[in-house]
Amino acid sequence: MAAHLAQLGQVPVGALTLPPFDRKTLLRKLGQWGVHDVARYAWTKLTQSNAARGGQLRNPFLESFVRNGEQIFSNLHQVARAFGFPVAVCHDQNSNRAVTLLKGWAPDLMIFTGGNILRKELLGVPRLGVINAHLGLLPQIRGMSSPEWSLLEDVPPGITLHYIDSGIDTGPVLLKREFPRVAQCQSLDELRNRLIAYGVELVGEVVLGLNRGMISAQVQSDLDKDHQFFVIHEWLRVRAENRLKESSAAWTAERQHG
Amino acid sequence: MNHSEATKDRGPSAFGRTARGLGEAVGLLRGPQRILPLASRVVEDRLRITLHRHHLYSYTTTVRPTDEALRLLILWIRNAQRPDGGIAAYYSLLNGYSASYPEVTGYLVPTLYDFACTTGDEKARVCGERATRWLQSLQMSSGAFPGGLHGDKAQFSVFNTGQILQGLTRSYAETRNSQVLEAAVSAAEWLTHVQQEDGSWSGLGAYQNIAHTYYIMVSWALAQLSESVEHDRYGMAAERNLDWVLAHAKPSGWIEGINLLGHPTYLHFIAYVIQGLLECGMVRRRSDAIQAAANSAWVLLRKFETNKHLLGAYNADFKGGLKFTCLTGNAQMSCVWLRLFEVTKDLRYLNAALKVNEMLKELLPLGGGKGVLGGVSGSSPIWGAYQPMRYISWGGKFLADALILEQRLKRHFERAECAS
């Protein structure tokens, strides 16, 4: 995200990141999840960071954003060095230290790329607000496992860029767009990766639009209705993937028949 | 005091708990073969709480097939059938099987028939038929059924009569035995006779002599019989109670009037109210009842999805409660969510039910001999406040119901996907 914005001429005033392994986070997760699940989670993280070190991109569809000439950025620090902005590592994005640091940067806008809850104090730091790229079309699909639920609920998979407020994906919408290449996806992992890349592209579009005063946020409709979805069960995830594969097969067949 | 409901409760009195604990410890001395299963379950639960603190399902995958879990549950129920034909209330890790329990024997009958119909298992059908014959032998001349465990001083009980009526109605539907129908009608006549003007049941046949909203389960049984015999008087009686219960529904989703004086409001009883309201509403085609049940069920669904578990007991308006898991209540909520999925087609209900079922299947013991193998414990951990150190027959009943329903709805879902 930072690399793409910088390449568009919108160099961030700073980036705040969390350490991959943090003692406090680990203890909190141990309390919430227990040893077994934390071990699985840690293993996933570890294998992902090893892959990144080996020059493999976790999400191949992000390559165009992280390529800088011959170089491919493999982490945020490399991007920051190339474009000259500071990176701060913080154990908790809602901590006083993090909020003070962010206030010091006096940003107009913040882009949130994590999945944790942001507290009110932090949300009040940027002049315009904090933007989230949600992997589903709002207001129909709020919450978790949005690409999977979109497929099951017959809502086109897509991206919504919105300001974060105190609710779950209920903030004013800046841009929402259906993802045009769903049928080209062979799996849910591919769909998710492509959506993330599409989200990065759209964030660039929105930041430029806001800078030129060409985009304004719209309050969501249906705020009184509960459109929140939760982590999808494996059995339903498989059904969502089947639907995706069917549309993919139909698309392939259509192409073959001209 | 209505003994049946007392069997399902556990009062908070320290004296009562100590006396019961001592009694059960003596039971353990009489049955030393139970020491090993008891110790292993306690250690297992201790480890489980440490390693899987909140049963976080996000990282769990299906390891135990539903068919296998169902087979174990029904085996547990068949093993719990006593020589008289009734089914024990529980198997205690301290003092073994209890005596036969008329109430649960009654509402286990539909579960046994459902399993037999789904799988063709004749043993389950025979178990249900034996249970029905035993129940018929217990009916009082008034048409009522006794509360409490078999052998206790028999006193008529509204709730138990209603729960047994469920079994009789289903048994009649399966066998067309006119004597079973007579028993069912006689029970329904008694229930309508002792119903209060406002639609509730209170007085001598009611637990603690006061009215309870969870008696909506009785109304569900009346509504079912009404459909079966095309006699609307029972249906109207059910609706009078339905209206009385609906008057207790609050905007928060909480339904007041469970009224278990001196006891926590266990999830089991909250789920009874929601399930009874939903099922009675469905039989009587009352959208207001279905909506009220959905409101409550949705509050619990959000709690389950957000906190990864449901509390064993809740305070009014779902604010706080007791931090253990009431497995029966979870299985009942699974049934409710599955039925709401069936009615509303909202996949979020199915999603939550699949997760709860996964957790409950994971907790079924795969060994330990009769009484333990395939049993559903009252609480998780097993020393939790609801039916501690026991595998309870109504827990097995509700989990079996949930799994049978899950299988049916999954089949429908797959068929609909193929058709589209």
mmCIF file of N, CA and C in Angstrom, chain A residues 122-220:
data_model
loop_
_atom_site.group_PDB
_atom_site.id
_atom_site.type_symbol
_atom_site.label_atom_id
_atom_site.label_comp_id
_atom_site.label_asym_id
_atom_site.label_seq_id
_atom_site.Cartn_x
_atom_site.Cartn_y
_atom_site.Cartn_z
ATOM 1 N N LEU A 122 -7.781 7.094 18.555
ATOM 2 C CA LEU A 122 -6.937 6.953 17.368
ATOM 3 C C LEU A 122 -7.696 7.397 16.115
ATOM 4 N N LEU A 123 -8.983 7.064 16.075
ATOM 5 C CA LEU A 123 -9.787 7.432 14.896
ATOM 6 C C LEU A 123 -9.865 8.947 14.726
ATOM 7 N N GLY A 124 -9.706 9.669 15.860
ATOM 8 C CA GLY A 124 -9.817 11.132 15.802
ATOM 9 C C GLY A 124 -8.524 11.814 15.389
ATOM 10 N N VAL A 125 -7.450 11.069 15.183
ATOM 11 C CA VAL A 125 -6.150 11.701 14.893
ATOM 12 C C VAL A 125 -6.110 12.375 13.515
ATOM 13 N N PRO A 126 -6.420 11.674 12.415
ATOM 14 C CA PRO A 126 -6.286 12.340 11.108
ATOM 15 C C PRO A 126 -7.426 13.336 10.844
ATOM 16 N N ARG A 127 -7.104 14.362 10.078
ATOM 17 C CA ARG A 127 -8.076 15.432 9.818
ATOM 18 C C ARG A 127 -9.309 14.897 9.092
ATOM 19 N N LEU A 128 -9.097 14.020 8.102
ATOM 20 C CA LEU A 128 -10.236 13.530 7.315
ATOM 21 C C LEU A 128 -10.827 12.233 7.871
ATOM 22 N N GLY A 129 -9.976 11.349 8.325
ATOM 23 C CA GLY A 129 -10.467 10.078 8.865
ATOM 24 C C GLY A 129 -9.525 8.923 8.555
ATOM 25 N N VAL A 130 -9.933 7.721 8.983
ATOM 26 C CA VAL A 130 -9.142 6.516 8.748
ATOM 27 C C VAL A 130 -9.877 5.676 7.702
ATOM 28 N N ILE A 131 -9.167 5.318 6.640
ATOM 29 C CA ILE A 131 -9.814 4.557 5.551
ATOM 30 C C ILE A 131 -9.532 3.069 5.705
ATOM 31 N N ASN A 132 -10.553 2.279 5.435
ATOM 32 C CA ASN A 132 -10.405 0.820 5.413
ATOM 33 C C ASN A 132 -10.830 0.325 4.033
ATOM 34 N N ALA A 133 -10.068 -0.632 3.507
ATOM 35 C CA ALA A 133 -10.470 -1.269 2.237
ATOM 36 C C ALA A 133 -11.148 -2.584 2.611
ATOM 37 N N HIS A 134 -12.461 -2.601 2.572
ATOM 38 C CA HIS A 134 -13.225 -3.785 2.980
ATOM 39 C C HIS A 134 -13.415 -4.700 1.769
ATOM 40 N N LEU A 135 -13.202 -6.009 1.974
ATOM 41 C CA LEU A 135 -13.258 -6.958 0.847
ATOM 42 C C LEU A 135 -14.688 -7.420 0.552
ATOM 43 N N GLY A 136 -15.601 -6.493 0.499
ATOM 44 C CA GLY A 136 -16.983 -6.836 0.181
ATOM 45 C C GLY A 136 -17.741 -5.553 -0.109
ATOM 46 N N LEU A 137 -18.909 -5.698 -0.690
ATOM 47 C CA LEU A 137 -19.701 -4.511 -0.989
ATOM 48 C C LEU A 137 -20.571 -4.164 0.213
ATOM 49 N N LEU A 138 -20.446 -2.933 0.669
ATOM 50 C CA LEU A 138 -21.272 -2.469 1.792
ATOM 51 C C LEU A 138 -22.512 -1.781 1.238
ATOM 52 N N PRO A 139 -23.634 -1.824 1.892
ATOM 53 C CA PRO A 139 -23.818 -2.352 3.246
ATOM 54 C C PRO A 139 -24.178 -3.839 3.301
ATOM 55 N N GLN A 140 -24.277 -4.510 2.161
ATOM 56 C CA GLN A 140 -24.794 -5.893 2.187
ATOM 57 C C GLN A 140 -23.922 -6.859 2.973
ATOM 58 N N ILE A 141 -22.600 -6.726 2.820
ATOM 59 C CA ILE A 141 -21.695 -7.710 3.433
ATOM 60 C C ILE A 141 -20.733 -6.997 4.378
ATOM 61 N N ARG A 142 -21.042 -7.056 5.669
ATOM 62 C CA ARG A 142 -20.139 -6.480 6.671
ATOM 63 C C ARG A 142 -19.437 -7.601 7.417
ATOM 64 N N GLY A 143 -18.313 -7.289 8.048
ATOM 65 C CA GLY A 143 -17.674 -8.251 8.946
ATOM 66 C C GLY A 143 -16.651 -9.143 8.273
ATOM 67 N N MET A 144 -16.615 -10.403 8.734
ATOM 68 C CA MET A 144 -15.541 -11.338 8.372
ATOM 69 C C MET A 144 -15.913 -12.192 7.141
ATOM 70 N N SER A 145 -14.883 -12.850 6.591
ATOM 71 C CA SER A 145 -15.034 -13.791 5.468
ATOM 72 C C SER A 145 -15.894 -13.212 4.340
ATOM 73 N N SER A 146 -15.679 -11.933 4.039
ATOM 74 C CA SER A 146 -16.567 -11.243 3.079
ATOM 75 C C SER A 146 -16.577 -11.850 1.671
ATOM 76 N N PRO A 147 -15.424 -12.225 1.090
ATOM 77 C CA PRO A 147 -15.506 -12.808 -0.265
ATOM 78 C C PRO A 147 -16.350 -14.080 -0.285
ATOM 79 N N GLU A 148 -16.172 -14.927 0.747
ATOM 80 C CA GLU A 148 -16.918 -16.192 0.810
ATOM 81 C C GLU A 148 -18.420 -15.913 0.964
ATOM 82 N N TRP A 149 -18.759 -15.004 1.888
ATOM 83 C CA TRP A 149 -20.179 -14.697 2.108
ATOM 84 C C TRP A 149 -20.801 -14.043 0.871
ATOM 85 N N SER A 150 -20.008 -13.227 0.174
ATOM 86 C CA SER A 150 -20.538 -12.588 -1.042
ATOM 87 C C SER A 150 -20.989 -13.656 -2.030
ATOM 88 N N LEU A 151 -20.146 -14.676 -2.203
ATOM 89 C CA LEU A 151 -20.486 -15.748 -3.151
ATOM 90 C C LEU A 151 -21.746 -16.483 -2.711
ATOM 91 N N LEU A 152 -21.842 -16.759 -1.416
ATOM 92 C CA LEU A 152 -23.007 -17.520 -0.925
ATOM 93 C C LEU A 152 -24.282 -16.692 -0.914
ATOM 94 N N GLU A 153 -24.122 -15.385 -0.733
ATOM 95 C CA GLU A 153 -25.299 -14.515 -0.636
ATOM 96 C C GLU A 153 -25.682 -13.905 -1.988
ATOM 97 N N ASP A 154 -25.012 -14.345 -3.041
ATOM 98 C CA ASP A 154 -25.281 -13.809 -4.381
ATOM 99 C C ASP A 154 -25.105 -12.294 -4.460
ATOM 100 N N VAL A 155 -24.123 -11.811 -3.727
ATOM 101 C CA VAL A 155 -23.740 -10.395 -3.825
ATOM 102 C C VAL A 155 -22.412 -10.381 -4.591
ATOM 103 N N PRO A 156 -22.267 -9.571 -5.631
ATOM 104 C CA PRO A 156 -21.007 -9.609 -6.386
ATOM 105 C C PRO A 156 -19.814 -9.306 -5.475
ATOM 106 N N PRO A 157 -18.746 -10.112 -5.542
ATOM 107 C CA PRO A 157 -17.559 -9.783 -4.758
ATOM 108 C C PRO A 157 -17.002 -8.427 -5.200
ATOM 109 N N GLY A 158 -16.508 -7.681 -4.268
ATOM 110 C CA GLY A 158 -15.985 -6.361 -4.614
ATOM 111 C C GLY A 158 -15.277 -5.717 -3.449
ATOM 112 N N ILE A 159 -14.995 -4.443 -3.612
ATOM 113 C CA ILE A 159 -14.246 -3.691 -2.602
ATOM 114 C C ILE A 159 -15.044 -2.449 -2.232
ATOM 115 N N THR A 160 -15.064 -2.141 -0.941
ATOM 116 C CA THR A 160 -15.638 -0.875 -0.505
ATOM 117 C C THR A 160 -14.590 -0.132 0.310
ATOM 118 N N LEU A 161 -14.319 1.100 -0.088
ATOM 119 C CA LEU A 161 -13.431 1.939 0.715
ATOM 120 C C LEU A 161 -14.307 2.845 1.560
ATOM 121 N N HIS A 162 -14.081 2.794 2.851
ATOM 122 C CA HIS A 162 -14.946 3.581 3.739
ATOM 123 C C HIS A 162 -14.143 4.122 4.904
ATOM 124 N N TYR A 163 -14.657 5.189 5.494
ATOM 125 C CA TYR A 163 -14.058 5.685 6.733
ATOM 126 C C TYR A 163 -14.458 4.739 7.860
ATOM 127 N N ILE A 164 -13.538 4.519 8.766
ATOM 128 C CA ILE A 164 -13.851 3.658 9.915
ATOM 129 C C ILE A 164 -14.553 4.502 10.976
ATOM 130 N N ASP A 165 -15.659 3.971 11.488
ATOM 131 C CA ASP A 165 -16.291 4.606 12.647
ATOM 132 C C ASP A 165 -16.351 3.570 13.775
ATOM 133 N N SER A 166 -17.193 3.805 14.769
ATOM 134 C CA SER A 166 -17.174 2.914 15.937
ATOM 135 C C SER A 166 -17.856 1.563 15.675
ATOM 136 N N GLY A 167 -18.574 1.434 14.558
ATOM 137 C CA GLY A 167 -19.247 0.160 14.253
ATOM 138 C C GLY A 167 -18.360 -0.759 13.426
ATOM 139 N N ILE A 168 -18.908 -1.926 13.073
ATOM 140 C CA ILE A 168 -18.160 -2.867 12.219
ATOM 141 C C ILE A 168 -18.544 -2.576 10.766
ATOM 142 N N ASP A 169 -17.637 -1.970 10.034
ATOM 143 C CA ASP A 169 -17.834 -1.650 8.608
ATOM 144 C C ASP A 169 -19.103 -0.823 8.372
ATOM 145 N N THR A 170 -19.336 0.137 9.251
ATOM 146 C CA THR A 170 -20.553 0.946 9.123
ATOM 147 C C THR A 170 -20.269 2.401 8.731
ATOM 148 N N GLY A 171 -18.979 2.741 8.579
ATOM 149 C CA GLY A 171 -18.624 4.145 8.308
ATOM 150 C C GLY A 171 -18.994 4.601 6.908
ATOM 151 N N PRO A 172 -18.956 5.941 6.677
ATOM 152 C CA PRO A 172 -19.320 6.497 5.361
ATOM 153 C C PRO A 172 -18.451 5.944 4.230
ATOM 154 N N VAL A 173 -19.102 5.709 3.103
ATOM 155 C CA VAL A 173 -18.436 5.038 1.968
ATOM 156 C C VAL A 173 -17.839 6.067 1.003
ATOM 157 N N LEU A 174 -16.575 5.845 0.635
ATOM 158 C CA LEU A 174 -15.899 6.720 -0.327
ATOM 159 C C LEU A 174 -16.011 6.173 -1.745
ATOM 160 N N LEU A 175 -15.898 4.870 -1.850
ATOM 161 C CA LEU A 175 -15.936 4.241 -3.177
ATOM 162 C C LEU A 175 -16.298 2.777 -3.015
ATOM 163 N N LYS A 176 -17.160 2.290 -3.875
ATOM 164 C CA LYS A 176 -17.350 0.832 -3.862
ATOM 165 C C LYS A 176 -17.433 0.341 -5.298
ATOM 166 N N ARG A 177 -16.797 -0.793 -5.513
ATOM 167 C CA ARG A 177 -16.739 -1.278 -6.882
ATOM 168 C C ARG A 177 -16.738 -2.803 -6.914
ATOM 169 N N GLU A 178 -17.531 -3.326 -7.816
ATOM 170 C CA GLU A 178 -17.518 -4.787 -8.010
ATOM 171 C C GLU A 178 -16.185 -5.197 -8.611
ATOM 172 N N PHE A 179 -15.717 -6.385 -8.254
ATOM 173 C CA PHE A 179 -14.466 -6.873 -8.820
ATOM 174 C C PHE A 179 -14.774 -7.515 -10.169
ATOM 175 N N PRO A 180 -14.167 -7.014 -11.238
ATOM 176 C CA PRO A 180 -14.597 -7.471 -12.577
ATOM 177 C C PRO A 180 -14.061 -8.843 -13.003
ATOM 178 N N ARG A 181 -13.063 -9.379 -12.280
ATOM 179 C CA ARG A 181 -12.437 -10.613 -12.785
ATOM 180 C C ARG A 181 -12.687 -11.822 -11.871
ATOM 181 N N VAL A 182 -13.851 -11.870 -11.271
ATOM 182 C CA VAL A 182 -14.174 -12.982 -10.353
ATOM 183 C C VAL A 182 -14.087 -14.319 -11.083
ATOM 184 N N ALA A 183 -14.632 -14.351 -12.300
ATOM 185 C CA ALA A 183 -14.698 -15.620 -13.043
ATOM 186 C C ALA A 183 -13.318 -16.147 -13.417
ATOM 187 N N GLN A 184 -12.322 -15.292 -13.329
ATOM 188 C CA GLN A 184 -10.965 -15.763 -13.665
ATOM 189 C C GLN A 184 -10.278 -16.435 -12.479
ATOM 190 N N CYS A 185 -10.919 -16.386 -11.330
ATOM 191 C CA CYS A 185 -10.291 -16.940 -10.114
ATOM 192 C C CYS A 185 -10.580 -18.436 -10.003
ATOM 193 N N GLN A 186 -9.526 -19.194 -9.782
ATOM 194 C CA GLN A 186 -9.665 -20.649 -9.684
ATOM 195 C C GLN A 186 -9.949 -21.111 -8.250
ATOM 196 N N SER A 187 -9.672 -20.260 -7.284
ATOM 197 C CA SER A 187 -9.857 -20.660 -5.882
ATOM 198 C C SER A 187 -10.188 -19.437 -5.043
ATOM 199 N N LEU A 188 -10.641 -19.698 -3.814
ATOM 200 C CA LEU A 188 -10.949 -18.584 -2.908
ATOM 201 C C LEU A 188 -9.690 -17.819 -2.526
ATOM 202 N N ASP A 189 -8.576 -18.547 -2.391
ATOM 203 C CA ASP A 189 -7.320 -17.868 -2.056
ATOM 204 C C ASP A 189 -6.942 -16.883 -3.155
ATOM 205 N N GLU A 190 -7.148 -17.338 -4.399
ATOM 206 C CA GLU A 190 -6.821 -16.448 -5.519
ATOM 207 C C GLU A 190 -7.761 -15.241 -5.524
ATOM 208 N N LEU A 191 -9.044 -15.487 -5.285
ATOM 209 C CA LEU A 191 -10.004 -14.379 -5.262
ATOM 210 C C LEU A 191 -9.613 -13.366 -4.188
ATOM 211 N N ARG A 192 -9.278 -13.878 -3.008
ATOM 212 C CA ARG A 192 -8.915 -12.999 -1.896
ATOM 213 C C ARG A 192 -7.667 -12.175 -2.251
ATOM 214 N N ASN A 193 -6.651 -12.853 -2.815
ATOM 215 C CA ASN A 193 -5.420 -12.147 -3.182
ATOM 216 C C ASN A 193 -5.676 -11.086 -4.243
ATOM 217 N N ARG A 194 -6.504 -11.441 -5.216
ATOM 218 C CA ARG A 194 -6.813 -10.471 -6.280
ATOM 219 C C ARG A 194 -7.601 -9.286 -5.716
ATOM 220 N N LEU A 195 -8.510 -9.581 -4.774
ATOM 221 C CA LEU A 195 -9.294 -8.502 -4.169
ATOM 222 C C LEU A 195 -8.398 -7.555 -3.381
ATOM 223 N N ILE A 196 -7.422 -8.133 -2.668
ATOM 224 C CA ILE A 196 -6.502 -7.288 -1.892
ATOM 225 C C ILE A 196 -5.746 -6.346 -2.833
ATOM 226 N N ALA A 197 -5.290 -6.919 -3.934
ATOM 227 C CA ALA A 197 -4.557 -6.099 -4.911
ATOM 228 C C ALA A 197 -5.475 -5.022 -5.513
ATOM 229 N N TYR A 198 -6.707 -5.418 -5.771
ATOM 230 C CA TYR A 198 -7.681 -4.456 -6.315
ATOM 231 C C TYR A 198 -7.933 -3.341 -5.296
ATOM 232 N N GLY A 199 -7.979 -3.720 -4.026
ATOM 233 C CA GLY A 199 -8.174 -2.745 -2.946
ATOM 234 C C GLY A 199 -7.040 -1.739 -2.913
ATOM 235 N N VAL A 200 -5.805 -2.209 -3.094
ATOM 236 C CA VAL A 200 -4.642 -1.305 -3.093
ATOM 237 C C VAL A 200 -4.774 -0.303 -4.247
ATOM 238 N N GLU A 201 -5.172 -0.844 -5.400
ATOM 239 C CA GLU A 201 -5.350 0.022 -6.578
ATOM 240 C C GLU A 201 -6.406 1.108 -6.295
ATOM 241 N N LEU A 202 -7.512 0.684 -5.685
ATOM 242 C CA LEU A 202 -8.601 1.636 -5.436
ATOM 243 C C LEU A 202 -8.243 2.648 -4.352
ATOM 244 N N VAL A 203 -7.437 2.236 -3.373
ATOM 245 C CA VAL A 203 -7.013 3.192 -2.337
ATOM 246 C C VAL A 203 -6.235 4.330 -3.007
ATOM 247 N N GLY A 204 -5.356 3.976 -3.961
ATOM 248 C CA GLY A 204 -4.625 5.003 -4.692
ATOM 249 C C GLY A 204 -5.584 5.962 -5.378
ATOM 250 N N GLU A 205 -6.599 5.402 -6.006
ATOM 251 C CA GLU A 205 -7.590 6.217 -6.725
ATOM 252 C C GLU A 205 -8.322 7.168 -5.764
ATOM 253 N N VAL A 206 -8.663 6.641 -4.592
ATOM 254 C CA VAL A 206 -9.412 7.450 -3.626
ATOM 255 C C VAL A 206 -8.524 8.553 -3.033
ATOM 256 N N VAL A 207 -7.269 8.214 -2.727
ATOM 257 C CA VAL A 207 -6.381 9.231 -2.143
ATOM 258 C C VAL A 207 -6.183 10.375 -3.143
ATOM 259 N N LEU A 208 -5.970 10.010 -4.406
ATOM 260 C CA LEU A 208 -5.828 11.056 -5.434
ATOM 261 C C LEU A 208 -7.123 11.866 -5.556
ATOM 262 N N GLY A 209 -8.252 11.154 -5.530
ATOM 263 C CA GLY A 209 -9.551 11.819 -5.646
ATOM 264 C C GLY A 209 -9.807 12.776 -4.496
ATOM 265 N N LEU A 210 -9.470 12.351 -3.292
ATOM 266 C CA LEU A 210 -9.653 13.216 -2.121
ATOM 267 C C LEU A 210 -8.741 14.438 -2.219
ATOM 268 N N ASN A 211 -7.526 14.199 -2.696
ATOM 269 C CA ASN A 211 -6.547 15.284 -2.831
ATOM 270 C C ASN A 211 -7.050 16.355 -3.800
ATOM 271 N N ARG A 212 -7.764 15.888 -4.828
ATOM 272 C CA ARG A 212 -8.276 16.832 -5.839
ATOM 273 C C ARG A 212 -9.692 17.308 -5.504
ATOM 274 N N GLY A 213 -10.207 16.853 -4.388
ATOM 275 C CA GLY A 213 -11.556 17.265 -3.981
ATOM 276 C C GLY A 213 -12.644 16.673 -4.851
ATOM 277 N N MET A 214 -12.367 15.515 -5.453
ATOM 278 C CA MET A 214 -13.343 14.935 -6.381
ATOM 279 C C MET A 214 -14.154 13.788 -5.774
ATOM 280 N N ILE A 215 -13.851 13.428 -4.562
ATOM 281 C CA ILE A 215 -14.582 12.314 -3.924
ATOM 282 C C ILE A 215 -15.125 12.788 -2.583
ATOM 283 N N SER A 216 -16.338 12.415 -2.306
ATOM 284 C CA SER A 216 -16.879 12.701 -0.967
ATOM 285 C C SER A 216 -17.536 11.433 -0.425
ATOM 286 N N ALA A 217 -17.573 11.334 0.888
ATOM 287 C CA ALA A 217 -18.101 10.117 1.520
ATOM 288 C C ALA A 217 -19.623 10.176 1.641
ATOM 289 N N GLN A 218 -20.242 9.018 1.454
ATOM 290 C CA GLN A 218 -21.704 8.916 1.579
ATOM 291 C C GLN A 218 -22.053 8.033 2.780
ATOM 292 N N VAL A 219 -22.964 8.524 3.605
ATOM 293 C CA VAL A 219 -23.408 7.707 4.745
ATOM 294 C C VAL A 219 -24.096 6.453 4.214
ATOM 295 N N GLN A 220 -23.816 5.318 4.832
ATOM 296 C CA GLN A 220 -24.397 4.047 4.356
ATOM 297 C C GLN A 220 -25.905 3.985 4.607
#
